[in-house]
Amino acid sequence: MTEKQKNQLGVLLVGSGSATPMQKITNDQLALRVDTSDEWIRTRTGISERKILGKDQSFVEMCSIAGLQAISMAGWKPETIELIILATSTPDDLFGSAAKVQSAIGAKNAVAFDLTAACSGFLFALVTGAQYLRNGSMKRILVIGADQLSSWVDWDDRKSCVLFGDGAGAVAVESSDNKDHLIGFKLRSDGSRGDCLTLGKTKEFQSIVQQNNFQIGNFDSIQMNGQEVYKFAVREVPAILDELLKMHHIDSSSLDWLLLHQANKRIIDAVATRFKIPKSKVLSNLAFYGNTSAATIPLMLDEAVRDKRIKSNDLIATSGFGAGLSWGAALIKWHGPI
Ligand code: COA
């Protein structure tokens, strides 16, 4: 622990879970709808297929499965959870979906709220939740990252529709008075560059009465300048990771895993090359899910925990980035069930 953290409690990741929809759409299938090809999508992005929520399952159900898996791995009873943060940009209800997940998993004593920071959402939520554990006001929290971007993609826009999928991932996190596995973090926002990736309200107005009007509650599909987002990611992710590693005097050679937001294989490869991290230490499941926004990091973490690649005390450098613009990085150690 650093000097500053000495009077604070530590944070341990003790369970993980994930859920993705049954419905699979391959690149070849997408090519039946838009002018694209499996070869183009794979070579430019690394994506082969994505899972999409259909009629058979809801967003809240998907989040609940991920959450239940995480608390089951942790060995917790749902009623012992004090806080649920659902990182999402695509709730079922604009007033929030976290409370619906809280009810579905029987976490009746937990306060629950949504947090929106697009693809950085999981990292922002993990760091936010950790503060309640550090200051001793809570002992057990559940952090879920989940998105259903398929509802907001223009399925006729080949420049963006090939990239996204739906999914949910969760971690059970608890406080500890003798260990701290959230070694450090850095979070950033820059709204001045946010126009290159938006899911904004349409600018349609209607009259209420006399000269008074209101803005209709409709949203446009996702609008993206892919090249600008790409340049942002390959510039900012290495910079923030570098800052974080230096701040904690950690050399990249001592990392066990690099777990980046799964947006594009070329971005992941560029960051790994920059830090001389061998392929064997780079976690990626992008090929099977595409970019699931706030879900990518916990979804990948859960997969690697369950197939026993990630072991207790492994040091993981993680970084999320996306709309806002928002980005961040954290150094964490996996703990596993106590
Ligand atoms: N299939 C076939 N051709 C496509 C295509 C597709 N799905 N999408 C775009 N193209 C075409 C373009 O129309 C363009 O053709 P033109 O040269 O005739 O105009 C050509 O491919 C190159 O387009 P460009 O946009 O320059 O491709 P790119 O190499 O930048 O790759 C992305 C596009 C979207 C894959 C890439 O920019 C990217 O990954 N950006 C980051 C996006 C991201 O991660 N967003 C989420 C962040 S959280």
Short mmCIF file of C-alpha atoms and ligand atoms in Angstrom, two decimals:
data_model
loop_
_atom_site.label_atom_id
_atom_site.label_comp_id
_atom_site.label_asym_id
_atom_site.label_seq_id
_atom_site.Cartn_x
_atom_site.Cartn_y
_atom_site.Cartn_z
CA MET A 1 0.00 0.00 0.00
CA THR A 2 1.12 3.60 -0.63
CA GLU A 3 1.52 6.06 2.30
CA LYS A 4 -1.75 7.71 1.37
CA GLN A 5 -3.65 4.46 1.48
CA LYS A 6 -2.34 3.36 4.89
CA ASN A 7 -5.35 4.65 6.80
CA GLN A 8 -7.79 3.23 4.28
CA LEU A 9 -9.17 -0.23 3.81
CA GLY A 10 -8.05 -2.33 0.88
CA VAL A 11 -10.15 -3.64 -1.98
CA LEU A 12 -10.33 -7.26 -3.17
CA LEU A 13 -11.93 -8.74 -6.30
CA VAL A 14 -13.42 -11.96 -4.98
CA GLY A 15 -15.85 -13.11 -7.67
CA SER A 16 -16.60 -12.67 -11.35
CA GLY A 17 -19.44 -13.50 -13.70
CA SER A 18 -20.60 -12.85 -17.23
CA ALA A 19 -23.45 -13.42 -19.65
CA THR A 20 -23.88 -12.99 -23.37
CA PRO A 21 -26.94 -13.54 -25.56
CA MET A 22 -27.64 -16.85 -27.31
CA GLN A 23 -28.18 -15.23 -30.70
CA LYS A 24 -24.97 -15.15 -32.75
CA ILE A 25 -24.39 -13.10 -35.91
CA THR A 26 -21.33 -13.91 -37.97
CA ASN A 27 -19.47 -11.61 -40.33
CA ASP A 28 -20.78 -13.60 -43.28
CA GLN A 29 -24.32 -13.04 -42.07
CA LEU A 30 -23.72 -9.29 -41.77
CA ALA A 31 -22.46 -9.31 -45.35
CA LEU A 32 -25.97 -10.38 -46.37
CA ARG A 33 -27.20 -7.00 -45.15
CA VAL A 34 -24.39 -4.48 -45.77
CA ASP A 35 -21.60 -4.27 -48.31
CA THR A 36 -18.83 -5.89 -46.29
CA SER A 37 -16.96 -9.18 -45.99
CA ASP A 38 -15.65 -11.51 -43.33
CA GLU A 39 -12.13 -10.81 -44.56
CA TRP A 40 -12.50 -7.00 -44.25
CA ILE A 41 -13.98 -7.17 -40.77
CA ARG A 42 -11.46 -9.69 -39.44
CA THR A 43 -8.39 -7.96 -40.81
CA ARG A 44 -9.46 -4.41 -39.78
CA THR A 45 -10.94 -5.26 -36.39
CA GLY A 46 -10.22 -8.86 -35.31
CA ILE A 47 -13.96 -9.53 -34.93
CA SER A 48 -15.53 -12.75 -36.32
CA GLU A 49 -18.95 -12.74 -34.69
CA ARG A 50 -21.05 -10.94 -32.10
CA LYS A 51 -23.88 -11.97 -29.75
CA ILE A 52 -27.08 -9.95 -29.95
CA LEU A 53 -30.01 -9.81 -27.53
CA GLY A 54 -33.17 -10.99 -29.28
CA LYS A 55 -36.70 -11.61 -28.08
CA ASP A 56 -35.77 -14.48 -25.79
CA GLN A 57 -33.81 -12.50 -23.15
CA SER A 58 -33.87 -8.99 -21.70
CA PHE A 59 -31.02 -6.67 -20.83
CA VAL A 60 -31.85 -6.89 -17.12
CA GLU A 61 -31.87 -10.70 -17.26
CA MET A 62 -28.44 -10.68 -18.89
CA CYS A 63 -27.08 -8.34 -16.19
CA SER A 64 -28.65 -10.46 -13.46
CA ILE A 65 -27.06 -13.69 -14.68
CA ALA A 66 -23.62 -12.02 -14.69
CA GLY A 67 -24.23 -10.59 -11.22
CA LEU A 68 -25.48 -13.87 -9.77
CA GLN A 69 -22.47 -15.73 -11.13
CA ALA A 70 -20.10 -13.23 -9.52
CA ILE A 71 -21.74 -13.43 -6.10
CA SER A 72 -21.96 -17.21 -6.32
CA MET A 73 -18.20 -17.42 -7.01
CA ALA A 74 -17.61 -15.06 -4.08
CA GLY A 75 -19.78 -17.25 -1.87
CA TRP A 76 -22.02 -14.33 -0.90
CA LYS A 77 -25.71 -14.37 -0.06
CA PRO A 78 -27.46 -11.69 -2.17
CA GLU A 79 -28.82 -9.91 0.89
CA THR A 80 -25.27 -9.19 2.12
CA ILE A 81 -24.56 -6.87 -0.83
CA GLU A 82 -24.70 -3.20 0.08
CA LEU A 83 -24.26 -1.52 -3.30
CA ILE A 84 -24.78 -2.39 -6.95
CA ILE A 85 -23.33 -0.11 -9.62
CA LEU A 86 -24.45 -0.90 -13.13
CA ALA A 87 -22.17 0.70 -15.68
CA THR A 88 -24.20 1.05 -18.84
CA SER A 89 -25.10 3.50 -21.57
CA THR A 90 -28.03 1.41 -22.71
CA PRO A 91 -30.42 0.86 -19.79
CA ASP A 92 -33.89 -0.60 -20.37
CA ASP A 93 -35.24 2.48 -18.67
CA LEU A 94 -33.72 5.97 -18.75
CA PHE A 95 -34.47 6.25 -15.02
CA GLY A 96 -32.03 3.37 -14.55
CA SER A 97 -31.82 -0.42 -14.71
CA ALA A 98 -29.66 -1.09 -11.64
CA ALA A 99 -32.61 -1.30 -9.25
CA LYS A 100 -34.29 -3.83 -11.54
CA VAL A 101 -31.15 -5.97 -11.38
CA GLN A 102 -31.05 -5.51 -7.58
CA SER A 103 -34.58 -6.86 -7.35
CA ALA A 104 -33.97 -9.72 -9.82
CA ILE A 105 -30.99 -11.05 -7.89
CA GLY A 106 -32.61 -10.63 -4.47
CA ALA A 107 -30.06 -8.10 -3.19
CA LYS A 108 -32.75 -6.48 -1.09
CA ASN A 109 -30.37 -4.53 1.16
CA ALA A 110 -28.35 -3.02 -1.67
CA VAL A 111 -28.67 0.51 -2.96
CA ALA A 112 -28.37 0.41 -6.74
CA PHE A 113 -27.64 3.00 -9.39
CA ASP A 114 -26.55 3.27 -13.01
CA LEU A 115 -23.31 4.94 -14.02
CA THR A 116 -22.70 6.07 -17.58
CA ALA A 117 -19.23 6.42 -19.05
CA ALA A 118 -19.66 4.43 -22.28
CA CYS A 119 -16.87 1.90 -22.86
CA SER A 120 -14.94 3.22 -19.85
CA GLY A 121 -17.97 2.61 -17.66
CA PHE A 122 -16.83 -0.56 -15.93
CA LEU A 123 -13.51 0.95 -14.88
CA PHE A 124 -15.17 4.17 -13.69
CA ALA A 125 -17.74 2.10 -11.74
CA LEU A 126 -15.10 -0.15 -10.17
CA VAL A 127 -13.12 2.86 -8.97
CA THR A 128 -16.28 4.61 -7.74
CA GLY A 129 -17.43 1.53 -5.84
CA ALA A 130 -13.97 1.02 -4.36
CA GLN A 131 -14.24 4.38 -2.57
CA TYR A 132 -17.19 3.12 -0.48
CA LEU A 133 -15.09 0.10 0.51
CA ARG A 134 -11.95 2.09 1.24
CA ASN A 135 -13.64 4.53 3.57
CA GLY A 136 -15.34 1.74 5.48
CA SER A 137 -18.93 2.72 4.72
CA MET A 138 -19.57 -0.56 2.90
CA LYS A 139 -18.14 -4.06 2.94
CA ARG A 140 -19.54 -5.80 -0.16
CA ILE A 141 -20.40 -4.34 -3.53
CA LEU A 142 -21.27 -5.67 -6.95
CA VAL A 143 -20.02 -3.86 -10.05
CA ILE A 144 -21.64 -4.77 -13.34
CA GLY A 145 -20.63 -3.56 -16.81
CA ALA A 146 -23.27 -4.24 -19.44
CA ASP A 147 -24.51 -2.85 -22.72
CA GLN A 148 -27.03 -3.57 -25.43
CA LEU A 149 -25.58 -1.43 -28.19
CA SER A 150 -27.41 -3.51 -30.81
CA SER A 151 -30.50 -1.38 -30.09
CA TRP A 152 -28.62 1.77 -31.03
CA VAL A 153 -26.52 0.68 -33.99
CA ASP A 154 -27.58 1.65 -37.48
CA TRP A 155 -27.57 -1.83 -38.98
CA ASP A 156 -27.26 -0.29 -42.45
CA ASP A 157 -24.07 1.63 -41.61
CA ARG A 158 -21.22 -0.76 -42.44
CA LYS A 159 -18.65 1.56 -40.85
CA SER A 160 -20.06 0.97 -37.37
CA CYS A 161 -22.49 -1.98 -37.33
CA VAL A 162 -19.72 -4.55 -37.74
CA LEU A 163 -18.04 -3.48 -34.51
CA PHE A 164 -20.56 -3.91 -31.71
CA GLY A 165 -22.22 -6.69 -29.71
CA ASP A 166 -24.16 -7.15 -26.48
CA GLY A 167 -22.92 -8.57 -23.18
CA ALA A 168 -22.59 -8.24 -19.43
CA GLY A 169 -19.80 -8.87 -16.94
CA ALA A 170 -19.66 -8.45 -13.18
CA VAL A 171 -17.25 -8.47 -10.28
CA ALA A 172 -17.92 -8.96 -6.58
CA VAL A 173 -15.65 -6.66 -4.59
CA GLU A 174 -15.10 -6.49 -0.86
CA SER A 175 -13.02 -4.51 1.60
CA SER A 176 -10.04 -5.91 3.44
CA ASP A 177 -8.04 -4.58 6.34
CA ASN A 178 -4.79 -6.26 5.36
CA LYS A 179 -4.57 -6.37 1.55
CA ASP A 180 -5.26 -3.97 -1.29
CA HIS A 181 -5.61 -5.30 -4.81
CA LEU A 182 -6.64 -2.08 -6.49
CA ILE A 183 -3.08 -0.89 -6.71
CA GLY A 184 -3.75 2.28 -8.60
CA PHE A 185 -5.91 4.00 -11.19
CA LYS A 186 -6.19 7.04 -13.42
CA LEU A 187 -9.39 8.26 -15.04
CA ARG A 188 -9.81 10.98 -17.68
CA SER A 189 -12.55 12.77 -19.61
CA ASP A 190 -12.39 15.21 -22.52
CA GLY A 191 -15.77 16.41 -23.72
CA SER A 192 -14.15 18.76 -26.24
CA ARG A 193 -13.29 15.73 -28.40
CA GLY A 194 -16.56 13.89 -27.76
CA ASP A 195 -18.15 14.50 -31.16
CA CYS A 196 -16.33 11.58 -32.81
CA LEU A 197 -18.50 9.01 -31.00
CA THR A 198 -22.03 9.87 -29.94
CA LEU A 199 -25.43 8.39 -29.19
CA GLY A 200 -27.25 11.69 -28.94
CA LYS A 201 -30.79 12.96 -28.77
CA THR A 202 -32.33 14.06 -32.05
CA LYS A 203 -32.88 17.80 -32.35
CA GLU A 204 -36.62 17.62 -32.89
CA PHE A 205 -38.91 20.02 -31.09
CA GLN A 206 -42.67 20.25 -30.77
CA SER A 207 -44.92 22.93 -29.44
CA ILE A 208 -46.42 22.52 -25.96
CA VAL A 209 -48.61 25.57 -25.84
CA GLN A 210 -48.36 29.13 -27.26
CA GLN A 211 -44.61 29.88 -27.93
CA ASN A 212 -43.34 27.11 -25.60
CA ASN A 213 -41.85 23.94 -26.98
CA PHE A 214 -40.07 20.79 -25.85
CA GLN A 215 -37.40 18.50 -27.27
CA ILE A 216 -38.81 15.12 -28.28
CA GLY A 217 -37.22 12.19 -26.43
CA ASN A 218 -35.77 10.35 -29.41
CA PHE A 219 -32.17 9.29 -29.88
CA ASP A 220 -30.15 9.01 -33.08
CA SER A 221 -28.23 5.81 -33.82
CA ILE A 222 -24.53 5.63 -32.90
CA GLN A 223 -22.50 8.16 -34.92
CA MET A 224 -18.79 7.41 -35.16
CA ASN A 225 -15.72 8.80 -36.88
CA GLY A 226 -13.75 5.54 -36.72
CA GLN A 227 -10.40 7.00 -37.65
CA GLU A 228 -10.59 9.74 -35.00
CA VAL A 229 -11.57 7.19 -32.33
CA TYR A 230 -8.74 4.92 -33.43
CA LYS A 231 -6.17 7.74 -33.21
CA PHE A 232 -7.52 8.75 -29.78
CA ALA A 233 -7.18 5.19 -28.47
CA VAL A 234 -3.67 4.50 -29.73
CA ARG A 235 -2.46 7.84 -28.36
CA GLU A 236 -4.20 8.01 -24.96
CA VAL A 237 -4.21 4.38 -23.79
CA PRO A 238 -0.41 3.93 -23.86
CA ALA A 239 0.05 7.40 -22.32
CA ILE A 240 -2.23 6.74 -19.34
CA LEU A 241 -0.87 3.23 -18.79
CA ASP A 242 2.66 4.56 -18.88
CA GLU A 243 1.81 7.24 -16.31
CA LEU A 244 0.17 4.68 -14.04
CA LEU A 245 3.03 2.19 -14.23
CA LYS A 246 5.62 4.89 -13.53
CA MET A 247 3.58 6.26 -10.64
CA HIS A 248 3.63 2.83 -8.98
CA HIS A 249 7.21 1.98 -10.01
CA ILE A 250 6.02 -1.09 -11.89
CA ASP A 251 7.81 -2.22 -15.03
CA SER A 252 5.58 -3.62 -17.76
CA SER A 253 7.68 -6.81 -17.74
CA SER A 254 6.28 -7.65 -14.30
CA LEU A 255 2.66 -7.59 -15.48
CA ASP A 256 0.95 -10.97 -15.69
CA TRP A 257 -1.82 -9.74 -17.99
CA LEU A 258 -2.81 -6.87 -20.26
CA LEU A 259 -6.60 -6.59 -20.29
CA LEU A 260 -7.69 -3.74 -22.53
CA HIS A 261 -11.16 -2.69 -23.59
CA GLN A 262 -11.97 -4.99 -26.50
CA ALA A 263 -12.70 -2.59 -29.37
CA ASN A 264 -10.23 -3.46 -32.08
CA LYS A 265 -7.44 -6.02 -32.27
CA ARG A 266 -5.14 -3.51 -33.94
CA ILE A 267 -5.51 -1.17 -30.95
CA ILE A 268 -4.78 -4.00 -28.51
CA ASP A 269 -1.74 -5.12 -30.53
CA ALA A 270 -0.39 -1.56 -30.77
CA VAL A 271 -0.54 -1.08 -26.99
CA ALA A 272 1.01 -4.51 -26.30
CA THR A 273 3.86 -3.74 -28.72
CA ARG A 274 4.46 -0.34 -27.12
CA PHE A 275 4.96 -2.01 -23.70
CA LYS A 276 6.78 -5.07 -25.11
CA ILE A 277 4.12 -7.35 -23.64
CA PRO A 278 4.18 -10.77 -25.33
CA LYS A 279 1.03 -12.14 -26.97
CA SER A 280 0.80 -14.86 -24.31
CA LYS A 281 0.03 -12.16 -21.72
CA VAL A 282 -2.55 -10.28 -23.77
CA LEU A 283 -6.17 -11.19 -23.05
CA SER A 284 -8.60 -10.95 -25.93
CA ASN A 285 -11.99 -12.45 -26.76
CA LEU A 286 -13.02 -9.71 -29.16
CA ALA A 287 -13.30 -12.22 -32.03
CA PHE A 288 -16.41 -13.78 -30.46
CA TYR A 289 -18.25 -10.79 -29.02
CA GLY A 290 -17.15 -7.61 -30.80
CA ASN A 291 -17.14 -4.45 -28.74
CA THR A 292 -19.63 -4.93 -25.89
CA SER A 293 -18.84 -1.48 -24.45
CA ALA A 294 -18.96 -1.43 -20.62
CA ALA A 295 -19.01 -5.24 -20.57
CA THR A 296 -15.74 -6.03 -22.36
CA ILE A 297 -13.35 -5.87 -19.40
CA PRO A 298 -15.37 -7.92 -16.87
CA LEU A 299 -16.47 -10.33 -19.62
CA MET A 300 -12.85 -11.03 -20.52
CA LEU A 301 -11.77 -11.13 -16.88
CA ASP A 302 -14.45 -13.69 -16.05
CA GLU A 303 -13.54 -15.90 -19.00
CA ALA A 304 -9.87 -15.95 -18.04
CA VAL A 305 -10.63 -16.54 -14.35
CA ARG A 306 -12.94 -19.46 -15.14
CA ASP A 307 -10.53 -21.14 -17.57
CA LYS A 308 -7.82 -20.65 -14.92
CA ARG A 309 -5.51 -18.45 -17.00
CA ILE A 310 -5.81 -15.71 -14.37
CA LYS A 311 -4.72 -16.96 -10.96
CA SER A 312 -4.89 -15.49 -7.50
CA ASN A 313 -2.44 -12.57 -7.08
CA ASP A 314 -1.86 -12.14 -10.82
CA LEU A 315 -1.08 -8.52 -11.67
CA ILE A 316 -3.34 -7.12 -14.38
CA ALA A 317 -3.02 -3.81 -16.23
CA THR A 318 -6.40 -2.81 -17.57
CA SER A 319 -7.58 0.15 -19.59
CA GLY A 320 -10.96 1.27 -20.86
CA PHE A 321 -11.65 4.00 -23.42
CA GLY A 322 -14.49 5.30 -25.48
CA ALA A 323 -17.21 7.87 -25.91
CA GLY A 324 -17.20 11.00 -23.86
CA LEU A 325 -14.40 10.99 -24.66
CA SER A 326 -13.49 9.00 -21.59
CA TRP A 327 -10.58 6.77 -20.72
CA GLY A 328 -8.81 5.28 -17.78
CA ALA A 329 -6.44 2.62 -16.54
CA ALA A 330 -6.08 0.55 -13.41
CA LEU A 331 -3.59 -1.86 -11.93
CA ILE A 332 -5.38 -4.67 -10.16
CA LYS A 333 -4.64 -8.06 -8.72
CA TRP A 334 -7.18 -10.83 -8.96
CA HIS A 335 -7.91 -12.34 -5.56
CA GLY A 336 -10.74 -14.85 -6.00
CA PRO A 337 -13.06 -16.33 -3.39
CA ILE A 338 -12.00 -15.89 0.25
N1 COA B 1 -16.71 -3.36 -44.87
C1 COA B 1 -16.06 -3.03 -46.00
N2 COA B 1 -15.54 -1.83 -46.21
C2 COA B 1 -15.69 -0.91 -45.23
C3 COA B 1 -16.35 -1.20 -44.02
C4 COA B 1 -16.88 -2.48 -43.87
N3 COA B 1 -17.53 -2.86 -42.75
N4 COA B 1 -16.33 -0.09 -43.25
C5 COA B 1 -15.67 0.84 -43.93
N5 COA B 1 -15.30 0.35 -45.13
C6 COA B 1 -14.56 1.03 -46.20
C7 COA B 1 -14.73 2.53 -46.16
O1 COA B 1 -15.93 2.91 -46.83
C8 COA B 1 -13.50 2.99 -46.86
O2 COA B 1 -13.70 2.85 -48.24
P1 COA B 1 -13.20 4.02 -49.24
O3 COA B 1 -11.70 4.05 -49.05
O4 COA B 1 -13.65 3.50 -50.55
O5 COA B 1 -13.88 5.26 -48.77
C9 COA B 1 -12.44 1.95 -46.46
O6 COA B 1 -13.17 0.82 -46.00
C10 COA B 1 -11.53 2.41 -45.36
O7 COA B 1 -12.31 3.01 -44.34
P2 COA B 1 -11.67 3.55 -43.02
O8 COA B 1 -12.74 4.17 -42.17
O9 COA B 1 -10.47 4.35 -43.37
O10 COA B 1 -11.19 2.17 -42.37
P3 COA B 1 -10.25 1.95 -41.14
O11 COA B 1 -9.05 1.21 -41.53
O12 COA B 1 -10.08 3.23 -40.35
O13 COA B 1 -11.13 0.97 -40.25
C11 COA B 1 -12.54 1.01 -38.33
C12 COA B 1 -12.40 1.40 -39.78
C13 COA B 1 -13.91 1.49 -37.84
C14 COA B 1 -12.45 -0.49 -38.20
C15 COA B 1 -11.40 1.67 -37.50
O14 COA B 1 -11.33 3.03 -37.82
C16 COA B 1 -11.60 1.53 -36.04
O15 COA B 1 -11.56 0.43 -35.48
N6 COA B 1 -11.76 2.64 -35.31
C17 COA B 1 -12.02 2.58 -33.88
C18 COA B 1 -13.49 2.34 -33.68
C19 COA B 1 -13.80 1.94 -32.27
O16 COA B 1 -13.08 1.22 -31.66
N7 COA B 1 -14.94 2.44 -31.74
C20 COA B 1 -15.39 2.15 -30.45
C21 COA B 1 -14.49 2.77 -29.44
S1 COA B 1 -14.98 2.38 -27.82
#
